[in-house]
Structures are given as structure tokens and as C-alpha cells.
mmCIF file of C-alpha atoms in Angstrom:
data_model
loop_
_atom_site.group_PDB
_atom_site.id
_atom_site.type_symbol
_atom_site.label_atom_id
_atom_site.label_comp_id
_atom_site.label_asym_id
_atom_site.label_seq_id
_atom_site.Cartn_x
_atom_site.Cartn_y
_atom_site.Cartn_z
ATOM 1 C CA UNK A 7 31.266 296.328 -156.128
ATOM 2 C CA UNK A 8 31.525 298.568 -153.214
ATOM 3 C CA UNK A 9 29.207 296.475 -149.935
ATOM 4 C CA UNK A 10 26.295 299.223 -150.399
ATOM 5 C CA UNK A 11 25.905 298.490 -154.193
ATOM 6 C CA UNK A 12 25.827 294.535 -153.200
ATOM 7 C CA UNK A 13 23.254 294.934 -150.238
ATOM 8 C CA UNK A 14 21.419 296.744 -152.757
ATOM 9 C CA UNK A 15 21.163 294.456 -155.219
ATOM 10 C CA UNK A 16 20.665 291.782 -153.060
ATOM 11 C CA UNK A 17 17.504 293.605 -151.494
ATOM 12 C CA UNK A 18 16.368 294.179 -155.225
ATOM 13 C CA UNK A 19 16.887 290.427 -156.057
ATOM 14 C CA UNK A 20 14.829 289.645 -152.998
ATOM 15 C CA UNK A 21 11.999 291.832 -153.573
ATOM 16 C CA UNK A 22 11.492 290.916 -156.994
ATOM 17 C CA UNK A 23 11.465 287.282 -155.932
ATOM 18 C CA UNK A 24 8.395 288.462 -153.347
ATOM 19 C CA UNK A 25 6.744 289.379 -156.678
ATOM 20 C CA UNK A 26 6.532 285.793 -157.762
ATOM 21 C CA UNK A 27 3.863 284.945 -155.103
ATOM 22 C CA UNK A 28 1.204 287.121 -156.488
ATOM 23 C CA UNK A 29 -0.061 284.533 -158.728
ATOM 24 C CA UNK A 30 -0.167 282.335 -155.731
ATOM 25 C CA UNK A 31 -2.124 284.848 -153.686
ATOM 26 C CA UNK A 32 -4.579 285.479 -156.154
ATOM 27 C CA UNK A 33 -5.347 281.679 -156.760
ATOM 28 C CA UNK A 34 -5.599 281.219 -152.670
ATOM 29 C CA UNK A 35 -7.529 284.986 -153.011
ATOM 30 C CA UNK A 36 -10.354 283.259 -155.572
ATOM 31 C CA UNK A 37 -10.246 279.801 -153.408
ATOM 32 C CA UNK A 38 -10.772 281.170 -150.137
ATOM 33 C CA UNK A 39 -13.610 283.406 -151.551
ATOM 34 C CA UNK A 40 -15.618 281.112 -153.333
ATOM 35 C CA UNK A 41 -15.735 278.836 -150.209
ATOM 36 C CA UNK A 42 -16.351 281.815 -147.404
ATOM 37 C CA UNK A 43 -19.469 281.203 -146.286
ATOM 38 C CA UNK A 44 -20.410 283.145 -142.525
ATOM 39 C CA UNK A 45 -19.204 286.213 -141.480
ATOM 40 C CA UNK A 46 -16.092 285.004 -139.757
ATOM 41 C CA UNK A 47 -15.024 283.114 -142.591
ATOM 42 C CA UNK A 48 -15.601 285.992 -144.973
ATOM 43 C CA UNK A 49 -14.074 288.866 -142.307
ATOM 44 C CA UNK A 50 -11.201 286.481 -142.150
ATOM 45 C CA UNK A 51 -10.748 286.001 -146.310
ATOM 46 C CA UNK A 52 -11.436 290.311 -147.109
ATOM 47 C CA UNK A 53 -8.477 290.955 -143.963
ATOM 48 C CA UNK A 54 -6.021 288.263 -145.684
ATOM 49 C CA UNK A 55 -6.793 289.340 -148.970
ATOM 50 C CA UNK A 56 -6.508 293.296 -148.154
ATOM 51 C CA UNK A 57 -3.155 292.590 -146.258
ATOM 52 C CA UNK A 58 -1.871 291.064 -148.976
ATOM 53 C CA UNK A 59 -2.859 293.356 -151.612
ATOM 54 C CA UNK A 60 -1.129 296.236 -148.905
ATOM 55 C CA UNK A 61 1.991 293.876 -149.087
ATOM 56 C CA UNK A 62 2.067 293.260 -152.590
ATOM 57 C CA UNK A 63 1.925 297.101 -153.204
ATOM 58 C CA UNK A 64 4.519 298.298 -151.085
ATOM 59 C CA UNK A 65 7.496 295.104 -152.454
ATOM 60 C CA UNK A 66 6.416 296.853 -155.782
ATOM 61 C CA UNK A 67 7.170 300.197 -155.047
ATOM 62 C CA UNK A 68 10.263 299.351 -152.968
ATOM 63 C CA UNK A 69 11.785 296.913 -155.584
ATOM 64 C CA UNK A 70 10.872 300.217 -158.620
ATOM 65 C CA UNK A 71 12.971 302.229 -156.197
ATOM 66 C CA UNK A 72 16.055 299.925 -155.298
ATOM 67 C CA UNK A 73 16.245 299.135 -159.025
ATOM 68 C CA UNK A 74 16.568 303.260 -159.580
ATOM 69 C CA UNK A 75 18.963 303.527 -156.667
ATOM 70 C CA UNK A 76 20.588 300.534 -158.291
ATOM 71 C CA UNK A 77 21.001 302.788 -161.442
ATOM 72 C CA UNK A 78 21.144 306.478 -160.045
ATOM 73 C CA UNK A 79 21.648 306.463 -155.733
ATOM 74 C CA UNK A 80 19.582 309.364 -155.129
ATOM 75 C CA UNK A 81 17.762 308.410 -151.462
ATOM 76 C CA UNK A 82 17.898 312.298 -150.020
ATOM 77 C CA UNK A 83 15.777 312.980 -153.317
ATOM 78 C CA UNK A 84 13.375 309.958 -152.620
ATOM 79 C CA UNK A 85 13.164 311.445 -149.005
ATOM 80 C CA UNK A 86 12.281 314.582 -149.664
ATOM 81 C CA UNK A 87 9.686 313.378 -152.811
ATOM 82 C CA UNK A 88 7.969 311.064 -149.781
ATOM 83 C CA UNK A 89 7.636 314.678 -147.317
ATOM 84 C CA UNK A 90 6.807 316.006 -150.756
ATOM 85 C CA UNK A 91 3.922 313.704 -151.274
ATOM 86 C CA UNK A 92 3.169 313.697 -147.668
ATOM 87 C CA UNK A 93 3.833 309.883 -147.895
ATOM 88 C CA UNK A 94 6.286 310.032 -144.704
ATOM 89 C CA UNK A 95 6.950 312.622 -142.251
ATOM 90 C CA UNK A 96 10.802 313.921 -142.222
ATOM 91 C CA UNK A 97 13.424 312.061 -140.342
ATOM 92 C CA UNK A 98 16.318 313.375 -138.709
ATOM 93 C CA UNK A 99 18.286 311.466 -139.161
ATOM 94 C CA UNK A 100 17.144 310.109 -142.383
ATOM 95 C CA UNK A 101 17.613 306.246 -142.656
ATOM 96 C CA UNK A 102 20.599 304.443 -143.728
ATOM 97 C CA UNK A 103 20.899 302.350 -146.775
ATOM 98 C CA UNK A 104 21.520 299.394 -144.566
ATOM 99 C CA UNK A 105 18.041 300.393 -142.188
ATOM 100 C CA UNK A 106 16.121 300.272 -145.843
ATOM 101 C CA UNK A 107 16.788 297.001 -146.888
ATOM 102 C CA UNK A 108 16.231 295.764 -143.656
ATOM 103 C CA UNK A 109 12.979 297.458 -143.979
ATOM 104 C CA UNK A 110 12.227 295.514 -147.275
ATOM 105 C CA UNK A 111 13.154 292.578 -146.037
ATOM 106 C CA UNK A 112 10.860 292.822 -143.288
ATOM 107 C CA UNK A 113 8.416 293.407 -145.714
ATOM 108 C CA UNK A 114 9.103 289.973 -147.072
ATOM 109 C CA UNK A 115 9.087 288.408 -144.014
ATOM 110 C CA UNK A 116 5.409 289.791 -143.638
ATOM 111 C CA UNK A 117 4.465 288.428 -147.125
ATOM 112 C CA UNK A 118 5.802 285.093 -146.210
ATOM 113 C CA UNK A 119 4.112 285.105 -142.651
ATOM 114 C CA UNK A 120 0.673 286.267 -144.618
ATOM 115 C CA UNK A 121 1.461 283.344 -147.563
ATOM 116 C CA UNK A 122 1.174 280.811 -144.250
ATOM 117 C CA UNK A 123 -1.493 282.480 -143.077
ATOM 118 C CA UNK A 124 -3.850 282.516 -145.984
ATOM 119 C CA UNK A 125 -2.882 278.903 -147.262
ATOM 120 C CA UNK A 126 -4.275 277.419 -143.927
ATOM 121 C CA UNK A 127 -7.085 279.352 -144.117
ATOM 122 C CA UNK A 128 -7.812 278.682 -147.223
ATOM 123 C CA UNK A 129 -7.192 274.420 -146.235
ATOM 124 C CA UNK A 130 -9.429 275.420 -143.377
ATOM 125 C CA UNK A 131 -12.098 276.642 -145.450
ATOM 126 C CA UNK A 132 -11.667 274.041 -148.609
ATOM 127 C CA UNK A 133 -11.580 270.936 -146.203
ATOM 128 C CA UNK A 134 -15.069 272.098 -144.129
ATOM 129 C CA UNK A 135 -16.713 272.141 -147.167
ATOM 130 C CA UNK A 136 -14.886 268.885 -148.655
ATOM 131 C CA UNK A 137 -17.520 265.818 -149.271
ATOM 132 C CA UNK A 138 -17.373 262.829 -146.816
#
């Protein structure tokens, strides 16, 4: 395996691992909601929840396309589909494979950042409301 095809798969691996955490984030999601109560609470819960939703999205779409570069390494096509789409403007010069998993994995790093995040609000919000 040439050192492209295994930082490929490796960023694949790790993205589909990211996708594991959705169940988590919906349970925290419906936890956090049903105890919300004032607007901070509940500004606090809809930006968590939206961020996460964001974050979710974009592992999915980035772990369909390394799994298709995994298969077929086409990334000047995915480029020019994104200006296509108007999804990204053009880039001279267009990133490297190396600059794009580093991109995804910062995109884990976020999710993992936002997991922290929304479990201690969510403790914050279950333990004000917990009986004496």
C-alpha cells in the first residue's frame, strides 16, 4: 500500500468511527431538551444540538467521499463537482491529499470537543433539576 492509500484509509477508519457517536448525541440531544427550561438553557441546548447536527453532516459526507477515493482517487473531479455545486470556491492550488485528512480529522476533533461540551451541559442541566 503506497503511504497515500494508507492515510486514506486511516482517515476513512476514523471518520466512520465519528459516526458511532450519533446515537450518543441524540440521547444527550433528547436529555438536554426535556430539562431546558429559560432561555439560556434552551439557546445553549438548540446551539449544541445544531453544531452537532452541522458536524455530524459534514464526517458523513467526508467519510462517503474517502471511501470513493478509497475505491476510484478522483479529487480534481470532486473539486471541480464542489465549484460545480457552488459548495467551495476554486483553489489554486487545490489541496493535497495529506491537507484533506487533516481537514477530517479536525473535524473529529470538533465532534469530540462538542461531545464534552454537550455532556456537561447536559450534567449541568440534569443535576439543577435533580431532587434533594
Amino acid at each position: 500500500m503506497t503511504d497515500d492509500r494508507i492515510l486514506l484509509h486511516t482517515s476513512t477508519s476514523l471518520l466512520r468511527a465519528c459516526t458511532r457517536l450519533l446515537p450518543f448525541h441524540l440521547l444527550l440531544a433528547a436529555l438536554g431538551g426535556w430539562r431546558a427550561h429559560g432561555l439560556c438553557a434552551v439557546i445553549a441546548w438548540t446551539l449544541i444540538t445544531l453544531s452537532l447536527a452541522w458536524l455530524h453532516w459534514r464526517i458523513a459526507f467526508d467519510a462517503a467521499i474517502f471511501r470513493r477515493w478509497l475505491a476510484v482517487p478522483d479529487s480534481d473531479g470532486f473539486d471541480r463537482a464542489l465549484h460545480t455545486l457552488r459548495l467551495r470556491r476554486p483553489r489554486q492550488p487545490p489541496p493535497t491529499l495529506p491537507q484533506r485528512c487533516r481537514g477530517a480529522t479536525r473535524l473529529c476533533r470538533q465532534l469530540l470537543l462538542m461531545t464534552l461540551v454537550q455532556a456537561a451541559i447536559t450534567a449541568a442541566l440534569l443535576s439543577r433539576h435533580a431532587p434533594p
